[in-house]
XYZ file of N, CA, C and O in Angstrom:
884
model
N 66.879 153.778 283.487
C 65.602 153.739 284.164
C 64.787 152.598 283.651
O 64.323 152.615 282.427
N 64.537 151.688 284.498
C 63.747 150.294 283.934
C 62.205 150.616 284.035
O 61.780 151.315 284.913
N 61.546 149.942 283.148
C 59.976 150.095 283.167
C 59.649 148.557 283.403
O 59.954 147.523 282.788
N 58.406 148.441 284.268
C 57.917 147.132 284.434
C 57.122 146.743 283.386
O 56.556 147.540 282.470
N 56.889 145.338 283.238
C 56.084 144.842 282.149
C 54.582 145.445 282.107
O 53.935 145.604 281.022
N 54.278 145.914 283.441
C 52.750 146.483 283.454
C 52.789 147.813 283.387
O 51.578 148.466 283.147
N 53.780 148.628 283.371
C 53.738 150.044 283.322
C 53.282 150.513 281.882
O 53.954 150.087 280.934
N 52.390 151.265 281.953
C 51.722 151.755 280.633
C 52.586 152.845 280.005
O 52.924 153.897 280.703
N 52.989 152.661 278.766
C 53.584 153.882 278.094
C 52.737 154.193 277.003
O 52.503 153.321 276.011
N 52.240 155.320 276.868
C 51.347 155.737 275.792
C 52.078 156.534 274.670
O 53.275 156.817 274.827
N 51.565 156.639 273.510
C 52.208 157.406 272.483
C 52.459 158.879 272.967
O 53.745 159.162 272.646
N 51.728 159.420 273.698
C 51.974 160.749 274.219
C 53.158 160.769 275.220
O 54.007 161.663 275.062
N 53.267 159.806 276.029
C 54.381 159.555 276.940
C 55.699 159.475 276.099
O 56.823 160.002 276.427
N 55.612 158.696 275.060
C 56.738 158.424 274.300
C 57.246 159.632 273.526
O 58.381 159.877 273.505
N 56.374 160.444 272.954
C 56.612 161.751 272.315
C 57.439 162.622 273.233
O 58.315 163.367 273.076
N 56.780 162.666 274.631
C 57.400 163.545 275.632
C 58.866 163.013 275.924
O 59.729 163.888 276.217
N 59.026 161.748 275.933
C 60.226 161.192 276.199
C 61.294 161.673 275.155
O 62.578 162.065 275.562
N 61.002 161.548 273.936
C 61.825 161.956 272.836
C 62.311 163.408 273.023
O 63.354 163.764 272.871
N 61.165 164.230 273.299
C 61.376 165.696 273.421
C 62.333 165.909 274.635
O 63.025 167.065 274.704
N 62.537 165.057 275.543
C 63.399 165.078 276.687
C 64.596 164.495 276.548
O 65.719 164.556 277.332
N 64.860 163.905 275.464
C 66.131 163.227 275.004
C 66.246 161.784 275.453
O 67.359 161.294 275.534
N 65.236 161.024 275.901
C 65.294 159.507 276.177
C 64.440 158.835 275.156
O 63.485 159.308 274.625
N 64.796 157.520 275.167
C 63.999 156.557 274.209
C 64.011 155.161 274.881
O 64.795 154.920 275.652
N 63.067 154.394 274.588
C 62.810 153.110 275.278
C 63.608 151.982 274.456
O 63.633 152.099 273.100
N 64.038 151.006 275.052
C 64.506 149.879 274.495
C 64.102 148.583 275.276
O 63.708 148.692 276.456
N 64.293 147.347 274.749
C 64.062 146.313 275.484
C 65.295 145.468 275.473
O 66.164 145.411 274.693
N 65.432 144.343 276.419
C 66.647 143.602 276.455
C 66.698 142.726 275.222
O 67.710 142.559 274.605
N 65.557 142.075 274.851
C 65.337 141.336 273.756
C 63.952 141.196 273.263
O 63.115 141.760 273.937
N 63.724 140.705 272.147
C 62.346 140.468 271.679
C 61.374 139.719 272.536
O 60.358 139.910 272.558
N 61.954 138.855 273.451
C 61.057 137.971 274.269
C 60.790 138.707 275.528
O 59.891 138.127 276.466
N 61.556 139.703 275.927
C 61.376 140.385 277.247
C 60.184 141.560 277.134
O 60.372 142.357 276.259
N 59.017 141.485 277.908
C 58.008 142.431 277.689
C 58.461 143.764 278.336
O 57.467 144.689 278.186
N 59.395 143.830 279.164
C 59.633 145.018 279.687
C 60.443 146.094 278.978
O 61.270 145.631 278.044
N 60.339 147.424 279.281
C 61.040 148.322 278.533
C 61.874 149.037 279.546
O 61.692 149.102 280.703
N 62.955 149.779 278.947
C 63.776 150.550 279.933
C 64.114 151.800 279.135
O 64.287 151.828 277.823
N 64.318 152.942 279.868
C 64.589 154.242 279.267
C 66.038 154.531 279.007
O 66.862 154.067 279.928
N 66.577 154.920 277.952
C 68.108 155.212 277.542
C 68.262 156.670 277.310
O 67.446 157.383 276.511
N 69.219 157.194 277.885
C 69.859 158.569 277.589
C 71.293 158.566 277.604
O 71.929 158.561 278.487
N 71.842 158.374 276.231
C 73.308 158.127 276.246
C 74.127 159.378 276.640
O 73.514 160.458 276.440
N 75.117 159.141 277.203
C 76.064 160.237 277.593
C 76.751 160.996 276.456
O 76.844 162.215 276.427
N 76.987 160.046 275.437
C 77.485 160.604 274.160
C 76.481 160.216 272.990
O 76.173 158.982 272.882
N 75.842 161.198 272.415
C 74.711 160.990 271.548
C 75.257 160.960 270.061
O 76.132 161.784 269.570
N 74.666 159.965 269.395
C 75.053 159.992 267.842
C 74.125 160.740 267.115
O 72.933 160.603 267.259
N 74.634 161.715 266.218
C 73.722 162.443 265.422
C 74.466 162.479 263.916
O 75.580 162.184 263.974
N 73.673 162.689 263.036
C 74.090 162.869 261.643
C 73.785 164.234 261.003
O 72.695 164.436 260.819
N 74.744 165.117 261.098
C 74.542 166.435 260.446
C 73.768 166.329 259.140
O 74.578 165.738 258.328
N 72.842 167.179 258.901
C 72.150 167.060 257.621
C 73.017 167.618 256.396
O 72.781 167.416 255.259
N 73.996 168.413 256.841
C 74.885 169.033 255.835
C 76.259 168.245 255.820
O 77.194 168.681 255.188
N 76.302 167.095 256.367
C 77.561 166.269 256.353
C 77.323 164.710 256.205
O 78.088 163.979 256.727
N 76.114 164.474 255.339
C 75.909 163.164 255.153
C 77.038 162.665 254.081
O 77.309 163.448 253.164
N 77.570 161.360 254.454
C 78.663 160.935 253.616
C 77.878 159.991 252.489
O 77.286 158.970 252.839
N 78.225 160.108 251.185
C 77.686 159.432 250.207
C 78.894 158.956 249.554
O 79.445 159.743 248.719
N 79.275 157.634 249.419
C 80.474 157.203 248.590
C 80.088 157.260 247.175
O 78.956 157.390 246.829
N 81.156 157.251 246.386
C 81.031 157.165 244.888
C 80.172 156.088 244.555
O 79.230 156.263 243.632
N 80.489 154.857 244.940
C 79.868 153.585 244.627
C 78.199 153.643 245.017
O 77.229 153.287 244.329
N 78.055 154.298 246.192
C 76.632 154.447 246.609
C 75.908 155.397 245.916
O 74.688 155.200 245.393
N 76.474 156.497 245.373
C 75.838 157.570 244.688
C 75.602 156.972 243.329
O 74.425 157.250 242.672
N 76.322 156.086 242.689
C 75.965 155.358 241.448
C 74.781 154.530 241.547
O 73.855 154.678 240.800
N 74.719 153.802 242.696
C 73.614 152.986 242.977
C 72.339 153.805 243.097
O 71.155 153.517 242.628
N 72.455 154.948 243.778
C 71.280 155.888 243.949
C 70.794 156.534 242.541
O 69.586 156.448 242.271
N 71.745 156.933 241.857
C 71.392 157.509 240.434
C 70.761 156.463 239.501
O 69.939 156.771 238.759
N 71.114 155.278 239.620
C 70.499 154.235 238.884
C 69.210 153.817 239.187
O 68.554 153.062 238.476
N 68.711 154.240 240.236
C 67.330 153.866 240.837
C 67.152 152.440 240.924
O 66.321 151.796 240.373
N 68.372 151.884 241.506
C 68.283 150.230 241.592
C 67.014 149.812 242.613
O 66.566 148.720 242.257
N 66.712 150.738 243.432
C 65.590 150.354 244.247
C 64.487 151.518 244.069
O 64.784 152.632 243.889
N 63.302 151.034 244.148
C 62.083 152.085 244.195
C 61.929 152.352 245.632
O 61.727 151.421 246.608
N 61.989 153.597 245.873
C 61.984 154.100 247.297
C 60.481 154.546 247.603
O 59.849 155.480 246.845
N 59.868 153.983 248.399
C 58.467 154.319 248.959
C 58.497 154.868 250.432
O 59.374 154.478 251.140
N 57.505 155.541 250.714
C 57.535 156.277 252.012
C 56.217 155.927 252.796
O 55.160 156.116 252.068
N 56.264 155.522 253.945
C 54.983 155.184 254.782
C 53.973 154.255 254.077
O 52.879 154.502 254.316
N 54.402 153.267 253.447
C 53.489 152.289 252.721
C 53.445 150.995 253.428
O 52.371 150.222 253.342
N 54.437 150.538 254.209
C 54.507 149.303 254.905
C 55.194 149.339 256.231
O 56.344 148.735 256.424
N 54.509 149.800 257.195
C 55.114 150.044 258.568
C 55.370 148.583 259.091
O 56.476 148.285 259.586
N 54.442 147.606 259.020
C 54.582 146.269 259.513
C 55.767 145.572 258.873
O 56.618 144.938 259.594
N 55.979 145.761 257.598
C 57.076 145.070 256.928
C 58.374 145.695 257.348
O 59.353 144.879 257.545
N 58.535 146.931 257.524
C 59.720 147.558 257.984
C 60.191 147.234 259.366
O 61.234 146.738 259.718
N 59.193 147.311 260.286
C 59.623 146.955 261.580
C 59.859 145.573 261.734
O 60.515 145.045 262.602
N 59.192 144.751 260.940
C 59.308 143.265 261.080
C 60.817 142.925 260.569
O 61.328 142.067 261.071
N 61.137 143.764 259.538
C 62.539 143.356 258.884
C 63.545 143.823 259.930
O 64.586 143.283 260.136
N 63.313 145.048 260.689
C 64.315 145.509 261.604
C 64.374 144.599 262.837
O 65.433 144.433 263.548
N 63.222 143.871 263.213
C 63.069 143.020 264.317
C 63.779 141.627 263.997
O 64.074 140.939 264.977
N 63.895 141.248 262.822
C 64.417 139.982 262.440
C 65.825 139.888 262.559
O 66.688 140.844 262.302
N 66.453 138.633 262.974
C 67.956 138.490 263.142
C 68.401 138.636 261.767
O 67.776 138.275 260.674
N 69.640 139.175 261.803
C 70.369 139.392 260.477
C 71.706 138.716 260.563
O 72.184 138.306 261.561
N 72.558 139.162 259.471
C 73.928 138.601 259.446
C 74.774 139.350 260.345
O 75.778 138.837 260.930
N 74.277 140.670 260.975
C 75.081 141.461 261.688
C 74.347 141.403 263.167
O 74.936 142.116 264.073
N 73.405 140.597 263.505
C 72.819 140.394 264.802
C 72.071 139.209 264.863
O 71.296 138.867 263.931
N 72.176 138.502 266.036
C 71.446 137.284 266.164
C 70.231 137.436 267.094
O 69.558 136.663 267.582
N 70.107 138.738 267.699
C 68.950 139.049 268.555
C 68.551 140.516 268.263
O 69.366 141.253 267.731
N 67.337 140.943 268.774
C 66.891 142.225 268.420
C 66.237 142.793 269.950
O 65.792 141.996 270.669
N 66.230 144.136 269.823
C 65.672 144.738 271.184
C 64.178 145.110 270.843
O 63.480 145.745 271.617
N 63.688 144.894 269.713
C 62.300 145.178 269.199
C 61.337 144.073 269.638
O 61.223 143.110 269.122
N 60.695 144.250 270.854
C 59.752 143.479 271.278
C 58.265 143.727 270.884
O 58.046 144.815 270.213
N 57.216 143.025 271.393
C 55.937 143.336 270.945
C 55.423 144.863 271.390
O 54.733 145.415 270.591
N 55.811 145.050 272.603
C 55.302 146.450 273.118
C 55.942 147.619 272.253
O 55.284 148.590 271.841
N 57.212 147.439 271.735
C 57.766 148.354 270.870
C 57.025 148.492 269.585
O 56.796 149.405 269.049
N 56.724 147.264 269.037
C 55.952 147.303 267.752
C 54.514 147.915 267.678
O 54.154 148.663 266.887
N 53.937 147.696 268.965
C 52.693 148.163 268.994
C 52.787 149.868 269.355
O 51.966 150.424 268.822
N 53.676 150.234 270.150
C 53.726 151.687 270.307
C 54.089 152.407 269.163
O 53.520 153.334 268.752
N 55.002 151.910 268.478
C 55.483 152.596 267.130
C 54.514 152.540 266.060
O 54.255 153.328 265.303
N 53.669 151.398 266.183
C 52.580 151.356 265.143
C 51.432 152.443 265.502
O 50.913 153.111 264.499
N 51.241 152.668 266.831
C 50.367 153.596 267.079
C 50.814 155.092 266.772
O 49.898 155.896 266.097
N 52.114 155.360 266.842
C 52.735 156.567 266.477
C 52.602 156.687 264.870
O 52.507 157.789 264.358
N 52.729 155.580 264.218
C 52.634 155.515 262.786
C 51.132 155.984 262.432
O 51.008 156.842 261.524
N 50.252 155.487 263.076
C 48.891 155.863 262.749
C 48.514 157.309 263.048
O 47.824 157.998 262.319
N 49.265 157.823 264.047
C 49.162 159.209 264.466
C 49.990 160.214 263.500
O 49.882 161.458 263.502
N 50.807 159.666 262.653
C 51.566 160.502 261.702
C 52.927 161.033 262.420
O 53.581 161.774 261.684
N 53.349 160.420 263.529
C 54.732 160.720 263.896
C 55.713 159.778 263.723
O 56.869 160.009 263.780
N 55.309 158.387 263.349
C 56.375 157.489 262.944
C 56.467 157.331 261.361
O 55.219 157.304 260.870
N 57.580 157.299 260.825
C 57.628 157.164 259.317
C 58.533 156.044 259.020
O 59.467 155.781 259.709
N 58.303 155.526 257.749
C 59.215 154.562 257.256
C 59.617 155.089 255.847
O 58.851 155.803 255.138
N 60.924 154.562 255.608
C 61.486 154.855 254.123
C 61.831 153.486 253.717
O 62.701 152.891 254.316
N 61.320 153.110 252.592
C 61.467 151.601 252.144
C 62.003 151.513 250.792
O 61.803 152.194 249.956
N 63.066 150.411 250.767
C 63.618 150.156 249.491
C 62.912 148.830 248.837
O 62.863 147.883 249.520
N 62.413 149.010 247.676
C 61.671 147.918 247.020
C 62.319 147.346 245.865
O 63.043 148.416 245.102
N 62.240 146.170 245.598
C 62.861 145.686 244.411
C 62.018 144.497 243.712
O 61.767 143.453 244.471
N 61.595 144.827 242.482
C 60.664 143.772 241.883
C 59.429 143.323 242.747
O 59.032 142.234 242.872
N 58.847 144.500 243.356
C 57.664 144.177 244.237
C 58.080 143.752 245.530
O 56.892 143.308 246.275
N 59.128 143.608 246.047
C 59.503 142.954 247.282
C 60.223 144.127 248.213
O 61.047 144.777 247.723
N 59.822 144.162 249.434
C 60.621 145.000 250.365
C 61.898 144.350 250.598
O 61.965 143.254 251.278
N 63.028 145.079 250.223
C 64.295 144.557 250.609
C 65.192 145.312 251.491
O 66.359 145.070 251.750
N 64.665 146.440 252.092
C 65.280 147.160 253.034
C 64.539 148.348 253.526
O 63.491 148.772 252.731
N 65.014 149.061 254.489
C 64.284 150.242 254.887
C 64.770 150.557 256.361
O 65.557 150.120 256.916
N 64.003 151.683 256.852
C 64.182 152.221 258.157
C 62.917 152.838 258.648
O 61.991 153.103 257.889
N 62.889 152.994 259.875
C 61.790 153.737 260.503
C 62.355 154.814 261.644
O 63.450 154.505 262.171
N 61.493 155.774 261.866
C 61.928 156.775 263.026
C 60.801 157.739 263.399
O 59.578 157.508 262.744
N 60.992 158.511 264.090
C 59.960 159.532 264.956
C 60.290 160.978 264.420
O 61.410 161.306 264.550
N 59.375 161.615 263.909
C 59.332 163.057 263.758
C 58.760 163.758 264.640
O 57.515 163.557 265.184
N 59.354 164.991 265.271
C 58.784 165.662 266.133
C 59.362 167.147 266.011
O 60.525 167.352 266.136
N 58.556 168.199 265.729
C 59.126 169.462 265.318
C 60.014 169.379 264.010
O 59.604 168.695 263.101
N 61.207 169.833 264.270
C 62.191 169.630 263.065
C 63.214 168.691 263.491
O 64.209 168.711 262.829
N 62.896 167.755 264.356
C 63.800 166.437 264.624
C 63.299 165.356 264.129
O 62.021 165.080 264.160
N 64.263 164.414 263.748
C 63.762 163.258 263.312
C 64.905 162.068 264.046
O 65.932 162.470 263.992
N 64.047 161.216 264.659
C 64.802 160.284 265.609
C 64.807 158.926 264.914
O 63.911 158.141 264.730
N 66.081 158.599 264.158
C 66.211 157.368 263.652
C 66.191 156.128 264.683
O 66.861 156.181 265.630
N 65.392 155.249 264.363
C 65.302 154.138 265.306
C 65.897 152.733 264.904
O 66.842 152.159 265.633
N 65.659 152.288 263.667
C 66.466 151.162 263.249
C 66.351 151.012 261.669
O 65.360 151.589 261.114
N 67.126 150.214 261.148
C 67.201 149.968 259.549
C 67.436 148.430 259.405
O 67.990 147.824 260.236
N 67.146 147.934 258.191
C 67.565 146.655 257.877
C 67.646 146.642 256.381
O 67.220 147.397 255.523
N 68.372 145.574 255.833
C 68.454 145.287 254.481
C 68.522 143.784 254.186
O 69.012 142.977 254.949
N 67.759 143.393 253.051
C 68.018 141.919 252.512
C 68.747 142.092 251.141
O 68.801 140.836 250.697
N 69.107 143.147 250.733
C 69.933 143.147 249.594
C 70.889 144.396 249.693
O 70.564 145.339 250.487
N 71.982 144.118 249.128
C 73.162 145.026 249.311
C 72.922 146.436 248.989
O 72.167 146.818 248.107
N 73.137 147.382 250.012
C 72.921 148.798 249.999
C 71.538 149.243 250.037
O 71.241 150.515 249.953
N 70.611 148.367 250.237
C 69.150 148.801 250.325
C 68.932 149.810 251.565
O 68.294 150.886 251.332
N 69.443 149.460 252.560
C 69.178 150.295 253.672
C 69.936 151.665 253.564
O 69.569 152.708 254.083
N 71.299 151.745 253.080
C 71.912 152.744 252.774
C 71.314 153.777 251.802
O 71.211 154.927 251.988
N 70.634 153.113 250.777
C 69.828 153.935 249.879
C 68.677 154.664 250.524
O 68.427 155.854 250.305
N 68.096 153.971 251.331
C 66.798 154.358 251.976
C 67.196 155.377 252.856
O 66.547 156.545 253.075
N 68.435 155.348 253.628
C 68.997 156.417 254.427
C 69.236 157.725 253.721
O 68.919 158.774 254.187
N 69.816 157.716 252.625
C 70.256 158.815 251.943
C 68.978 159.471 251.308
O 68.713 160.702 251.449
N 67.890 158.682 251.078
C 66.436 159.334 250.621
C 66.000 159.981 251.842
O 65.342 160.935 251.752
N 66.122 159.342 253.177
C 65.620 159.995 254.248
C 66.213 161.276 254.460
O 65.644 162.405 254.854
N 67.641 161.220 254.498
C 68.318 162.579 254.620
C 68.013 163.623 253.674
O 67.886 164.858 254.180
N 67.845 163.189 252.452
C 67.240 164.196 251.495
C 66.002 164.888 251.898
O 65.771 166.068 251.706
N 65.115 163.875 252.208
C 63.714 164.376 252.434
C 63.756 165.319 253.782
O 63.035 166.538 253.781
N 64.683 165.025 254.709
C 64.686 165.919 255.799
C 65.336 167.149 255.526
O 64.817 168.283 256.052
N 66.308 167.217 254.740
C 66.990 168.367 254.486
C 66.039 169.267 253.553
O 65.899 170.540 253.806
N 65.389 168.692 252.668
C 64.480 169.402 251.874
C 63.198 170.055 252.569
O 62.733 171.020 252.187
N 62.955 169.171 253.631
C 61.716 169.530 254.470
C 61.971 170.657 255.505
O 60.912 170.843 256.253
N 63.273 171.035 255.773
C 63.549 171.939 256.837
C 63.861 171.357 258.194
O 63.815 172.021 259.245
N 64.126 169.996 258.163
C 64.463 169.337 259.389
C 65.941 169.942 259.997
O 66.833 170.221 259.021
N 66.177 170.000 261.277
C 67.436 170.521 261.669
C 68.212 169.576 262.443
O 69.378 169.694 262.843
N 67.632 168.422 262.803
C 68.344 167.420 263.737
C 67.925 165.994 263.324
O 66.690 165.698 263.155
N 69.045 165.223 262.826
C 68.925 163.757 262.724
C 69.483 163.013 263.714
O 70.898 162.950 263.837
N 68.709 162.489 264.597
C 69.298 161.698 265.813
C 69.413 160.257 265.479
O 68.531 159.606 264.887
N 70.760 159.874 265.677
C 71.018 158.364 265.350
C 71.312 157.557 266.751
O 71.601 156.458 266.439
N 71.103 158.145 267.849
C 71.003 157.451 269.023
C 72.522 157.306 269.441
O 73.103 157.823 270.423
N 73.238 156.333 268.674
C 74.605 155.922 268.919
C 75.436 155.994 267.664
O 74.867 155.857 266.616
N 76.649 156.453 267.787
C 77.455 156.415 266.628
C 78.208 155.028 266.500
O 79.095 154.719 267.332
N 77.670 154.339 265.677
C 78.306 153.071 265.380
C 79.208 153.044 264.147
O 79.339 154.087 263.389
N 80.154 152.025 263.961
C 80.922 151.998 262.778
C 80.200 152.221 261.526
O 80.549 152.835 260.607
N 78.998 151.558 261.504
C 78.192 151.517 260.296
C 77.705 152.938 260.008
O 77.875 153.535 258.801
N 77.268 153.615 261.033
C 76.596 154.924 260.784
C 77.669 155.942 260.663
O 77.434 156.934 259.948
N 78.938 155.695 261.133
C 80.055 156.667 260.919
C 80.357 156.732 259.441
O 80.714 157.715 258.988
N 80.088 155.690 258.736
C 80.424 155.692 257.241
C 79.355 156.617 256.653
O 79.594 157.058 255.362
N 78.247 156.922 257.202
C 77.223 157.829 256.596
C 77.274 159.138 257.054
O 76.667 160.075 256.696
N 78.286 159.352 257.952
C 78.426 160.750 258.538
C 78.134 160.965 259.951
O 78.161 162.101 260.531
N 77.786 159.942 260.714
C 77.457 160.109 262.015
C 78.668 160.673 263.023
O 79.719 160.208 262.808
N 78.244 161.436 264.032
C 79.334 161.949 264.883
C 78.756 161.868 266.287
O 77.553 161.646 266.432
N 79.591 161.943 267.335
C 79.158 162.139 268.668
C 79.186 163.396 269.248
O 80.099 164.323 268.887
N 78.095 163.795 269.953
C 78.085 165.013 270.796
C 77.872 164.725 272.100
O 77.247 163.607 272.492
N 78.119 165.609 272.977
C 77.948 165.439 274.412
C 76.478 165.566 274.730
O 75.654 165.994 273.881
N 75.906 164.954 275.814
C 74.600 165.157 276.262
C 74.165 166.583 276.343
O 73.032 166.828 275.935
N 75.032 167.393 276.818
C 74.626 168.814 277.066
C 74.374 169.488 275.749
O 73.466 170.191 275.404
N 75.342 169.227 274.662
C 75.173 169.774 273.530
C 74.108 169.219 272.659
O 73.318 169.857 271.893
N 73.716 168.038 272.853
C 72.572 167.319 272.193
C 71.210 168.033 272.718
O 70.483 168.289 272.006
N 71.154 168.112 274.094
C 70.063 168.589 274.638
C 69.846 170.142 274.032
O 68.508 170.479 273.789
N 70.864 170.790 273.821
C 70.561 172.224 273.275
C 70.095 172.204 271.831
O 69.123 172.875 271.512
N 70.693 171.327 270.977
C 70.078 171.095 269.684
C 68.810 170.499 269.639
O 67.769 170.933 268.985
N 68.420 169.557 270.649
C 67.055 169.010 270.724
C 66.034 170.007 271.088
O 64.880 170.103 270.435
N 66.432 170.778 272.042
C 65.301 171.667 272.457
C 64.933 172.809 271.405
O 63.719 173.094 271.163
N 65.889 173.221 270.635
C 65.637 174.042 269.359
C 64.856 173.320 268.362
O 64.024 173.866 267.748
N 65.154 172.039 268.126
C 64.637 171.285 267.070
C 63.056 170.821 267.287
O 62.240 171.146 266.522
N 62.930 170.483 268.593
C 61.450 170.163 268.965
C 60.494 171.289 268.856
O 59.204 171.053 268.773
N 61.069 172.566 269.141
C 60.169 173.585 269.131
C 60.102 174.324 267.793
O 59.315 175.283 267.497
N 60.801 173.720 266.791
C 60.768 174.186 265.517
C 59.631 173.474 264.679
O 58.791 172.741 265.176
N 59.682 173.696 263.311
C 58.657 173.066 262.415
C 59.307 172.579 261.201
O 60.305 173.191 260.713
N 58.786 171.597 260.616
C 59.476 171.151 259.336
C 58.373 170.305 258.655
O 57.268 169.949 259.054
N 58.673 169.845 257.311
C 57.583 169.458 256.438
C 58.100 167.984 255.953
O 58.963 167.812 255.154
N 57.341 166.856 256.562
C 57.827 165.461 256.071
C 57.354 165.412 254.740
O 58.231 164.670 253.897
N 56.142 165.903 254.411
C 55.732 165.589 253.055
C 56.064 166.786 252.082
O 55.232 167.137 251.365
N 57.292 167.006 252.205
C 57.933 168.019 251.286
C 57.793 167.681 249.812
O 57.505 168.267 248.752
N 57.865 166.322 249.619
C 57.559 165.697 248.421
C 56.355 164.950 248.689
O 56.131 164.055 249.639
N 55.217 165.100 247.925
C 53.962 164.622 248.238
C 53.795 163.179 248.544
O 54.443 162.430 247.872
N 52.848 162.863 249.246
C 52.670 161.289 249.450
C 52.462 160.633 248.234
O 51.589 161.055 247.371
N 53.050 159.541 247.980
C 52.918 158.716 246.817
C 53.791 159.073 245.606
O 54.080 158.343 244.597
N 54.492 160.336 245.876
C 55.419 160.669 244.771
C 56.741 159.951 244.705
O 57.220 159.776 245.840
N 57.162 159.408 243.537
C 58.389 158.657 243.484
C 59.503 159.632 243.306
O 59.580 160.561 242.339
N 60.377 159.696 244.262
C 61.528 160.537 244.231
C 62.746 159.620 243.549
O 63.206 158.743 244.200
N 63.283 160.261 242.523
C 64.490 159.561 241.838
C 65.783 159.884 242.542
O 65.773 160.895 243.357
N 66.687 159.054 242.396
C 67.850 159.099 243.131
C 68.603 160.528 242.861
O 69.107 160.989 243.732
N 68.631 160.810 241.602
C 69.373 162.078 241.222
C 68.660 163.279 241.970
O 69.392 164.279 242.495
N 67.335 163.284 242.164
C 66.774 164.343 242.852
C 67.075 164.386 244.256
O 67.238 165.478 244.998
N 67.177 163.059 245.013
C 67.585 162.982 246.425
C 69.030 163.583 246.539
O 69.244 164.241 247.404
N 69.851 163.180 245.616
C 71.259 163.542 245.844
C 71.418 165.218 245.580
O 72.201 165.750 246.199
N 70.551 165.534 244.665
C 70.495 167.076 244.497
C 70.092 167.851 245.673
O 70.669 168.765 246.090
N 69.019 167.385 246.461
C 68.585 167.830 247.697
C 69.557 167.969 248.721
O 69.690 168.816 249.429
N 70.418 166.878 248.763
C 71.370 166.851 249.782
C 72.607 167.731 249.577
O 73.228 168.224 250.435
N 72.831 168.079 248.237
C 73.832 168.958 247.922
C 73.502 170.471 248.107
O 74.428 171.273 247.845
N 72.295 170.885 248.211
C 71.993 172.193 248.392
C 72.398 172.755 249.581
O 72.564 172.094 250.652
């Protein structure tokens, strides 16, 4: 379903859309219009089935990156919107950036960030609603930075009592981290239960540095 450039989408409408199983996208960064997407096959990552390779686990245990949470929304969405080695265009336009910035201010949009020597080198952002987390996009400027951020995200979600990690689509990259596909009907059943539930994003308090070993232990519980 397409949206016109002038159609107003508010943060409240956006949250209602997520609760109904749809999310917005744009054709590219220069296109001001948005359209709603509801995949027939939905990508999710079971929180008890996250895949962490041995090499990635070693990187996480070494605390190669300092992981921060909700400290640089603009930096993260800017990194996700920038062309990279795996993409030459992006669907994150100005309206997307403003909408999710509003949700960040309201406490529904969150970032998990990988820092190295004071520089943001990777991360991801997404939406929390009830006990569901909807992953939106990730980026990296240094090898494994986004994967480490993802593992820290999954650990936080599991420790905080979240029950659904929505990945939108099962890509080859996300499959290596444990993403699977479920039917629209199965997803809607999981979604309804998750958005009516509750979870704690700040299970680790704001500003607390979570070490890699602690994150891996949370995933293993």
